[in-house]
Amino acid sequence: MTCSSYFKRTGIIINYTHVDLDKNQVTATICHEEDIKLTVTINTDTGDVQKVGSMDEILQISPSEDEDFYIEVIREWAEIFISKKITDPQAYFSGNYSD
């Protein structure tokens, strides 16, 4: 008996667009393909989460995850960026980041 799994890209991407080390805030966008669906700003000191946009289309594409899942992913990365003083997440993810 053999088993196999097939994975299909959903096109859902989280981009970390701004890190403010002075305010301990990280802003990220949740996109489908190139289209921004939700912008999230998290303050790691207060735990405040600000959201602009809607997750409706994202949740239709990926019904196994809920909005809290995406917010938690962003929160975890925000804490890493702030604690390690990473101001350029894209460079960090691409391996081109230097302290």
mmCIF file of C-alpha atoms in Angstrom:
data_model
loop_
_atom_site.group_PDB
_atom_site.id
_atom_site.type_symbol
_atom_site.label_atom_id
_atom_site.label_comp_id
_atom_site.label_asym_id
_atom_site.label_seq_id
_atom_site.Cartn_x
_atom_site.Cartn_y
_atom_site.Cartn_z
ATOM 1 C CA MET A 1 0.000 0.000 0.000
ATOM 2 C CA THR A 2 1.373 3.396 -0.942
ATOM 3 C CA CYS A 3 0.190 6.803 0.074
ATOM 4 C CA SER A 4 0.851 10.153 -1.434
ATOM 5 C CA SER A 5 -0.003 13.742 -0.696
ATOM 6 C CA TYR A 6 -0.394 16.590 -3.082
ATOM 7 C CA PHE A 7 0.050 20.166 -2.020
ATOM 8 C CA LYS A 8 -1.415 23.029 -3.959
ATOM 9 C CA ARG A 9 -0.272 26.607 -3.401
ATOM 10 C CA THR A 10 -3.065 28.762 -2.097
ATOM 11 C CA GLY A 11 -1.458 32.065 -3.037
ATOM 12 C CA ILE A 12 -1.900 33.338 0.526
ATOM 13 C CA ILE A 13 1.145 35.326 1.602
ATOM 14 C CA ILE A 14 2.005 37.240 4.765
ATOM 15 C CA ASN A 15 4.340 40.162 4.099
ATOM 16 C CA TYR A 16 5.958 41.985 6.984
ATOM 17 C CA THR A 17 6.008 45.545 5.712
ATOM 18 C CA HIS A 18 7.196 47.644 8.660
ATOM 19 C CA VAL A 19 9.020 47.166 11.948
ATOM 20 C CA ASP A 20 9.061 50.092 14.385
ATOM 21 C CA LEU A 21 11.593 49.284 17.104
ATOM 22 C CA ASP A 22 10.805 52.515 18.994
ATOM 23 C CA LYS A 23 7.103 51.688 19.354
ATOM 24 C CA ASN A 24 7.597 47.879 19.372
ATOM 25 C CA GLN A 25 5.131 47.560 16.506
ATOM 26 C CA VAL A 26 5.137 45.341 13.456
ATOM 27 C CA THR A 27 2.852 45.770 10.453
ATOM 28 C CA ALA A 28 2.066 42.911 8.101
ATOM 29 C CA THR A 29 -0.257 42.370 5.178
ATOM 30 C CA ILE A 30 -2.137 39.202 4.377
ATOM 31 C CA CYS A 31 -2.459 38.917 0.612
ATOM 32 C CA HIS A 32 -3.997 36.602 -1.896
ATOM 33 C CA GLU A 33 -1.598 36.609 -4.807
ATOM 34 C CA GLU A 34 -0.740 40.343 -5.039
ATOM 35 C CA ASP A 35 -4.031 41.644 -3.605
ATOM 36 C CA ILE A 36 -3.863 42.880 0.017
ATOM 37 C CA LYS A 37 -6.835 41.583 1.979
ATOM 38 C CA LEU A 38 -5.917 42.566 5.535
ATOM 39 C CA THR A 39 -3.324 44.825 7.139
ATOM 40 C CA VAL A 40 -2.407 43.942 10.723
ATOM 41 C CA THR A 41 -0.376 46.040 13.171
ATOM 42 C CA ILE A 42 0.710 44.401 16.420
ATOM 43 C CA ASN A 43 2.217 46.158 19.406
ATOM 44 C CA THR A 44 4.350 43.592 21.243
ATOM 45 C CA ASP A 45 4.359 45.630 24.482
ATOM 46 C CA THR A 46 0.612 46.025 24.878
ATOM 47 C CA GLY A 47 -0.639 43.108 22.779
ATOM 48 C CA ASP A 48 -2.887 45.507 20.846
ATOM 49 C CA VAL A 49 -3.880 44.331 17.373
ATOM 50 C CA GLN A 50 -5.182 46.750 14.752
ATOM 51 C CA LYS A 51 -6.783 45.323 11.617
ATOM 52 C CA VAL A 52 -7.799 47.035 8.409
ATOM 53 C CA GLY A 53 -9.548 44.986 5.745
ATOM 54 C CA SER A 54 -11.299 41.648 5.667
ATOM 55 C CA MET A 55 -10.257 38.011 5.948
ATOM 56 C CA ASP A 56 -13.406 36.687 4.229
ATOM 57 C CA GLU A 57 -11.741 35.743 0.928
ATOM 58 C CA ILE A 58 -8.693 34.271 2.683
ATOM 59 C CA LEU A 59 -10.899 32.088 4.882
ATOM 60 C CA GLN A 60 -12.772 30.811 1.814
ATOM 61 C CA ILE A 61 -9.491 29.823 0.171
ATOM 62 C CA SER A 62 -8.068 28.227 3.312
ATOM 63 C CA PRO A 63 -11.054 27.121 5.440
ATOM 64 C CA SER A 64 -8.898 24.911 7.676
ATOM 65 C CA GLU A 65 -7.342 28.038 9.252
ATOM 66 C CA ASP A 66 -9.174 30.834 11.034
ATOM 67 C CA GLU A 67 -8.351 34.513 11.510
ATOM 68 C CA ASP A 68 -6.802 33.832 14.919
ATOM 69 C CA PHE A 69 -4.295 31.471 13.285
ATOM 70 C CA TYR A 70 -3.004 34.217 10.966
ATOM 71 C CA ILE A 71 -2.906 36.816 13.754
ATOM 72 C CA GLU A 72 -0.929 34.418 15.965
ATOM 73 C CA VAL A 73 1.609 33.764 13.178
ATOM 74 C CA ILE A 74 2.092 37.510 12.758
ATOM 75 C CA ARG A 75 2.324 37.999 16.545
ATOM 76 C CA GLU A 76 5.030 35.310 16.876
ATOM 77 C CA TRP A 77 7.137 36.830 14.099
ATOM 78 C CA ALA A 78 6.587 40.339 15.497
ATOM 79 C CA GLU A 79 8.044 39.248 18.808
ATOM 80 C CA ILE A 80 11.066 37.735 17.039
ATOM 81 C CA PHE A 81 11.657 40.886 14.967
ATOM 82 C CA ILE A 82 11.393 43.184 17.980
ATOM 83 C CA SER A 83 13.494 41.037 20.333
ATOM 84 C CA LYS A 84 16.252 40.574 17.736
ATOM 85 C CA LYS A 85 15.960 44.186 16.529
ATOM 86 C CA ILE A 86 15.286 43.090 12.954
ATOM 87 C CA THR A 87 14.142 46.069 10.896
ATOM 88 C CA ASP A 88 14.085 44.416 7.463
ATOM 89 C CA PRO A 89 12.089 41.173 7.602
ATOM 90 C CA GLN A 90 12.379 40.571 3.847
ATOM 91 C CA ALA A 91 16.183 40.624 4.050
ATOM 92 C CA TYR A 92 16.005 38.403 7.145
ATOM 93 C CA PHE A 93 13.875 35.801 5.347
ATOM 94 C CA SER A 94 16.090 35.873 2.263
ATOM 95 C CA GLY A 95 19.222 35.327 4.359
ATOM 96 C CA ASN A 96 20.686 38.719 3.460
ATOM 97 C CA TYR A 97 20.285 40.320 6.875
ATOM 98 C CA SER A 98 23.268 41.377 8.940
ATOM 99 C CA ASP A 99 23.257 42.775 12.467
#
